[in-house]
CSV table of C-alpha atoms in Angstrom, one decimal:
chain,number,residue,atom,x,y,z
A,3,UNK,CA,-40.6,46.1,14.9
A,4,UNK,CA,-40.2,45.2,18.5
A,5,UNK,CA,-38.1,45.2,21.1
A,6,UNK,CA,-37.1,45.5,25.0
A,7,UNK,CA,-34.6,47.2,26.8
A,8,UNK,CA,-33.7,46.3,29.9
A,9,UNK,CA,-31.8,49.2,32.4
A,10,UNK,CA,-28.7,47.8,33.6
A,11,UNK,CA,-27.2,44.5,33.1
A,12,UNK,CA,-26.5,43.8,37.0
A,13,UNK,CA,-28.6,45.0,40.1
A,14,UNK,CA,-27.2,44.5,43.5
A,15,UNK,CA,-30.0,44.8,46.8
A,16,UNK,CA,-29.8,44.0,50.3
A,17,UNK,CA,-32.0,41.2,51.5
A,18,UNK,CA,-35.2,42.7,53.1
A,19,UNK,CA,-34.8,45.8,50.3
A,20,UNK,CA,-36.9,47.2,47.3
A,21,UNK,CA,-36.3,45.4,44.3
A,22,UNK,CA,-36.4,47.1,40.9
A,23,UNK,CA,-35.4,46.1,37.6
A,24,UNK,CA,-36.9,48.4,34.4
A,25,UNK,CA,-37.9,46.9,31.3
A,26,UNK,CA,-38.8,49.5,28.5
A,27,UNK,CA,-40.2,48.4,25.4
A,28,UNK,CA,-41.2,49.4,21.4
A,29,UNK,CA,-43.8,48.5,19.9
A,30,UNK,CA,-46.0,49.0,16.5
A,31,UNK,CA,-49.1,47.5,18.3
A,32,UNK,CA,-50.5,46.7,21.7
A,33,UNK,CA,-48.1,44.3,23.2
A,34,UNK,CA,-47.8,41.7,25.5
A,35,UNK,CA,-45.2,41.7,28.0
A,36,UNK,CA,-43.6,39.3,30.0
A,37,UNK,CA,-41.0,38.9,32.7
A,38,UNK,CA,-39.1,35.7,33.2
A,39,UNK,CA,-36.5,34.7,35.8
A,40,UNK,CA,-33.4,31.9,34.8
A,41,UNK,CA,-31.9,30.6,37.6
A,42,UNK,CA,-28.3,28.8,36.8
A,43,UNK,CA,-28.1,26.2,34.5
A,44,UNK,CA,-31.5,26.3,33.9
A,45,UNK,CA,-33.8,27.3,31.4
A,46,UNK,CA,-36.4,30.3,32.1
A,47,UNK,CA,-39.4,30.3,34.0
A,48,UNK,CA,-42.7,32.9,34.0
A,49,UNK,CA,-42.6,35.1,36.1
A,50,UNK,CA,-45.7,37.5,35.0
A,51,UNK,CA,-47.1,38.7,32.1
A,52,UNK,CA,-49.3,41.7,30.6
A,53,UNK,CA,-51.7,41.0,27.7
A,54,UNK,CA,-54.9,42.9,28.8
A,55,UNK,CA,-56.6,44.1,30.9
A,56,UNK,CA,-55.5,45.3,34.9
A,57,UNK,CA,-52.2,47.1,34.4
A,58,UNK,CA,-50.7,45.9,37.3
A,59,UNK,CA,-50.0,42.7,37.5
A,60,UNK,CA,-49.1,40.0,40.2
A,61,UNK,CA,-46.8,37.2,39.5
A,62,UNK,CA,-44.9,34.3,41.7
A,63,UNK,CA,-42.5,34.4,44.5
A,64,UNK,CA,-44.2,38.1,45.4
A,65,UNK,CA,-42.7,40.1,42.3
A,66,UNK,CA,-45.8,42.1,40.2
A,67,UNK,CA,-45.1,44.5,37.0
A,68,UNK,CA,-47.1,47.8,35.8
A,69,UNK,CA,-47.8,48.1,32.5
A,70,UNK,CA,-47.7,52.2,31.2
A,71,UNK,CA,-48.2,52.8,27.8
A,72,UNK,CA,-47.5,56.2,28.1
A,73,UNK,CA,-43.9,55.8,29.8
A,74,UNK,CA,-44.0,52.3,27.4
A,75,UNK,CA,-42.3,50.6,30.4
A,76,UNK,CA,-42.9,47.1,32.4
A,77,UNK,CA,-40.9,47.9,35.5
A,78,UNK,CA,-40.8,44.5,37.7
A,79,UNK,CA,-41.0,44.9,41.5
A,80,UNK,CA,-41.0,43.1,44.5
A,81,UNK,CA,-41.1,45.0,48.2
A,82,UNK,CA,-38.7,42.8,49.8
A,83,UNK,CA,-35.8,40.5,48.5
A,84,UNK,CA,-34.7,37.4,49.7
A,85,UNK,CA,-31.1,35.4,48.8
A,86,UNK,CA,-33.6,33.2,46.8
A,87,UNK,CA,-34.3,36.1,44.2
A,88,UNK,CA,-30.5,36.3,43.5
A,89,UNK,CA,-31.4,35.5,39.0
A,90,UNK,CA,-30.9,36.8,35.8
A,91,UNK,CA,-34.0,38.2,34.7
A,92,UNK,CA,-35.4,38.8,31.8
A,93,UNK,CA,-38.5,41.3,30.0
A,94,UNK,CA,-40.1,39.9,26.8
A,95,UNK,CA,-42.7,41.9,24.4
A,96,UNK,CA,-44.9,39.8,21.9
A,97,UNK,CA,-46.9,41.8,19.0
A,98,UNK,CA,-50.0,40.4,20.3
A,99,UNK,CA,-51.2,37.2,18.4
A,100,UNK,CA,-48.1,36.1,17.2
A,101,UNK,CA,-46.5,33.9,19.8
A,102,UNK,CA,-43.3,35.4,19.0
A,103,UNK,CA,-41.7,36.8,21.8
A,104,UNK,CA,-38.4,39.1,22.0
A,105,UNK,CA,-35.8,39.4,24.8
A,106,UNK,CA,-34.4,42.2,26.7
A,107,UNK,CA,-30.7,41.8,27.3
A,108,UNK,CA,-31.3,40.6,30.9
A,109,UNK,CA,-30.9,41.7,34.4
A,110,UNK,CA,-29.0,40.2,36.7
A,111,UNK,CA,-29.7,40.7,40.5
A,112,UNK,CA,-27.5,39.8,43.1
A,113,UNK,CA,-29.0,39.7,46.5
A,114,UNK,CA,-26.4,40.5,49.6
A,115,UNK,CA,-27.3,39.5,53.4
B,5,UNK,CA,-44.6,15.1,33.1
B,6,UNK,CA,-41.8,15.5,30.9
B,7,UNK,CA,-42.4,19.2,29.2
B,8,UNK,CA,-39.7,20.0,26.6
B,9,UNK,CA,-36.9,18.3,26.6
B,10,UNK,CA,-33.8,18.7,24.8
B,11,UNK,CA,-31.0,16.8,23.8
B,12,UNK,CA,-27.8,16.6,23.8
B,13,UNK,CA,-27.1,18.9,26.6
B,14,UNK,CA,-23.5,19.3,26.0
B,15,UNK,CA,-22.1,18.8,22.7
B,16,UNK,CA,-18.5,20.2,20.9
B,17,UNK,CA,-18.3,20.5,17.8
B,18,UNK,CA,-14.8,21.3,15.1
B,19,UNK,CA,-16.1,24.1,12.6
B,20,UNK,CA,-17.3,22.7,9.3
B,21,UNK,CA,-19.2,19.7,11.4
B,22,UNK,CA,-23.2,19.1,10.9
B,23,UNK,CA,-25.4,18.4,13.5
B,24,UNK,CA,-28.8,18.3,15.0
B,25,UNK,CA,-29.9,19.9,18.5
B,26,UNK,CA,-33.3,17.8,19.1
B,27,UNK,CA,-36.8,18.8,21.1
B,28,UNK,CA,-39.6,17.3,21.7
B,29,UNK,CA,-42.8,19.0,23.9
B,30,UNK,CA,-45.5,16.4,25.4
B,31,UNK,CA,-47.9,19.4,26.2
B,32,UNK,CA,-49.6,19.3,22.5
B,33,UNK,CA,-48.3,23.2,22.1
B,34,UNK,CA,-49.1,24.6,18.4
B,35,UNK,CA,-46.1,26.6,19.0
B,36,UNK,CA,-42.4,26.2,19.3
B,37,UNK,CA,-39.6,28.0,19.4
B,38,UNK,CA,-35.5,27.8,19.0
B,39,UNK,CA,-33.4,30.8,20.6
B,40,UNK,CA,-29.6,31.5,21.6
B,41,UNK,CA,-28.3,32.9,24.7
B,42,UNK,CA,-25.1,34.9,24.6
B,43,UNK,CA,-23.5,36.9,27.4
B,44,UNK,CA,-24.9,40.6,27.0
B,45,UNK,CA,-27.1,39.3,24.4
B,46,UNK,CA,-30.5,38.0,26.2
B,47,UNK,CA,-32.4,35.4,24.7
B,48,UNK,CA,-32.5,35.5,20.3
B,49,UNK,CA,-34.8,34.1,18.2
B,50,UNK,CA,-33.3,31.7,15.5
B,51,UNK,CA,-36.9,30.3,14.2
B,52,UNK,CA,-40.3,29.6,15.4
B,53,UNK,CA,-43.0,27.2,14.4
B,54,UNK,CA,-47.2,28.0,14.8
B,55,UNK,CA,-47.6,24.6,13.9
B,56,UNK,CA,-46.8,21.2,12.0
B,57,UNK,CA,-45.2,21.9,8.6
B,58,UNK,CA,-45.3,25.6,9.1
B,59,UNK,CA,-41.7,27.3,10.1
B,60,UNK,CA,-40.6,30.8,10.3
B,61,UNK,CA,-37.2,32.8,10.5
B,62,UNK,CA,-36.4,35.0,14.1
B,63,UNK,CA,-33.6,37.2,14.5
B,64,UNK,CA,-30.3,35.3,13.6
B,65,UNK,CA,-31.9,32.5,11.5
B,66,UNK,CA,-28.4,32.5,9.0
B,67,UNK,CA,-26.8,28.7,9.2
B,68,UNK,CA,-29.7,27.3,11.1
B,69,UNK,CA,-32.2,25.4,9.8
B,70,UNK,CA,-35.4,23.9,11.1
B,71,UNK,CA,-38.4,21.9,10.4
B,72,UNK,CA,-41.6,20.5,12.0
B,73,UNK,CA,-43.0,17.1,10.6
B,74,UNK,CA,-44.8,16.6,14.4
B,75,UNK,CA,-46.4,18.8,16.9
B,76,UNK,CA,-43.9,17.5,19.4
B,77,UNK,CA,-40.8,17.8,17.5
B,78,UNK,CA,-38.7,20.3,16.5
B,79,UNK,CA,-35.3,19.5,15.7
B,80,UNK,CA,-33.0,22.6,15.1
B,81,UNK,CA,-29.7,21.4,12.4
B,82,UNK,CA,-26.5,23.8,11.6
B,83,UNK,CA,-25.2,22.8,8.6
B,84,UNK,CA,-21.5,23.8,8.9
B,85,UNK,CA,-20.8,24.7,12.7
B,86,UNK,CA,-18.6,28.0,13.0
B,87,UNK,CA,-17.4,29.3,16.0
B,88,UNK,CA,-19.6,32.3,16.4
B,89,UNK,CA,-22.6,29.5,16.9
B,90,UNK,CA,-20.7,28.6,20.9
B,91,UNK,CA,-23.6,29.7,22.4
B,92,UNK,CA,-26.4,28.0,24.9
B,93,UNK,CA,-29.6,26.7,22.9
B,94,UNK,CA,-33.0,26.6,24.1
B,95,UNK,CA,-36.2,25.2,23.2
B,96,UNK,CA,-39.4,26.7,24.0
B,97,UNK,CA,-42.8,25.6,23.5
B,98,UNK,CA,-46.3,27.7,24.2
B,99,UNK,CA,-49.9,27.0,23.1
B,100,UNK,CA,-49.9,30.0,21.3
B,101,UNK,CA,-53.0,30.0,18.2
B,102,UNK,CA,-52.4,32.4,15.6
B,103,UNK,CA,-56.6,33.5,15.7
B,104,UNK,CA,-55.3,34.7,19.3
B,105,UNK,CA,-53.5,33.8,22.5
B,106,UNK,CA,-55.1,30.8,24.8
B,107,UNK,CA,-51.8,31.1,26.6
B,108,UNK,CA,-48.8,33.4,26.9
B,109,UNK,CA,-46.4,31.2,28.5
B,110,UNK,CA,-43.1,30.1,26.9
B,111,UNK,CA,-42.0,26.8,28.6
B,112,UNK,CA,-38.5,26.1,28.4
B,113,UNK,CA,-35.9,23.3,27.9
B,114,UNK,CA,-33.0,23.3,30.0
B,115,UNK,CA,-30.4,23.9,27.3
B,116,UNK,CA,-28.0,22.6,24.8
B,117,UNK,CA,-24.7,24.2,25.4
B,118,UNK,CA,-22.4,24.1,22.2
B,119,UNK,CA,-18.7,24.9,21.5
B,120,UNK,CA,-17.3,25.1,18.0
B,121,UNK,CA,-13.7,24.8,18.1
């Protein structure tokens, strides 16, 4: 069976600082991994994903993601964050060819000026 | 371009009440998807679709039920609400082929927020 978790529920960051947010995963088979961001009232929106290929990948707004199977983690970066970041964000794995993805519990970052 | 839209977007409900949370995709996805979002609780899968008359169970399928007569529609019905369903519903939709991926990406209603009273 799958599934994701995500290291701490809220992440706090001064604007112009690293951001971080650690996604570690289980899987019986190669995965596919995903990051998505939900801004309030909204629904969720790709941020990056992993299927295969280059393990580090780039996504939108400047965030990218490495994919280690050794340390099975998807850590999402992003070298500088701006108030706009401020989301709950959330890592997905998907057994590949299944379509079926599977949630992390969410992260949510709070960006102060 | 309308995506996947959902309706209603608020809706309350007293316990032992039926209804139907409805969604419909315009992108021609294969694949579509009903989860719940709880505080603490991420995104859960109640049941997924790879296709017209083909449904599956997720996570927390128990008092759900779905069906998919049409690629864009995929109407999601609790049969007797019970407080423990309050939560935020979303449909998602991805042209996901079961022979393999064309397309990772989920793309996502904005929510049907329920309260069972």
């Amino acid at each position: 069976a799958q599934s994701v978790t995500q290291l701490g529920s809220h992440v706090s960051v001064s604007e112009g600082a690293l951001v971080l947010l650690r996604c570690n995963y289980s899987s019986s088979v190669p995965p596919y991994l995903f990051w998505y961001v939900q801004y309030p009232n909204q629904g969720l929106q790709l941020l990056l994903k992993y299927t295969t290929g280059a393990t580090l990948v780039k996504g939108i707004n400047g965030f990218e993601a490495e994919f280690k199977k050794s340390e099975t983690s998807f850590h999402l970066t992003k070298p500088s964050a701006h108030m706009s970041d401020a989301a709950e964000y959330f890592c997905a794995v998907s057994p590949s060819n299944t379509g079926k993805l599977i949630f992390g519990q969410g992260t949510t970052l709070q960006v102060k000026p | 371009n309308a995506g996947v839209t959902q309706t209603p977007k608020f809706q309350v409900l007293k316990t032992g009440q039926s209804m139907t949370l409805q969604c419909a995709q315009d992108m021609n996805h294969e694949y579509m998807s009903w989860y719940r979002q709880d505080p603490g609780m991420g995104l859960r899968l109640i049941h997924y679709s790879v296709g017209a008359g083909i449904t599956d169970q997720g996570e927390v399928p128990n008092g759900y039920n779905v069906s998919r007569s049409t690629t864009e529609d995929f109407p999601l019905r609790l049969l007797s609400a019970a407080p423990s369903q309050t939560s935020v519903y979303f449909c998602a939709s991805s042209q996901w082929y079961l022979a393999g991926p064309r397309d990772g990406e989920l793309f996502f209603g904005e929510g049907s927020r329920l309260t069972v009273l």
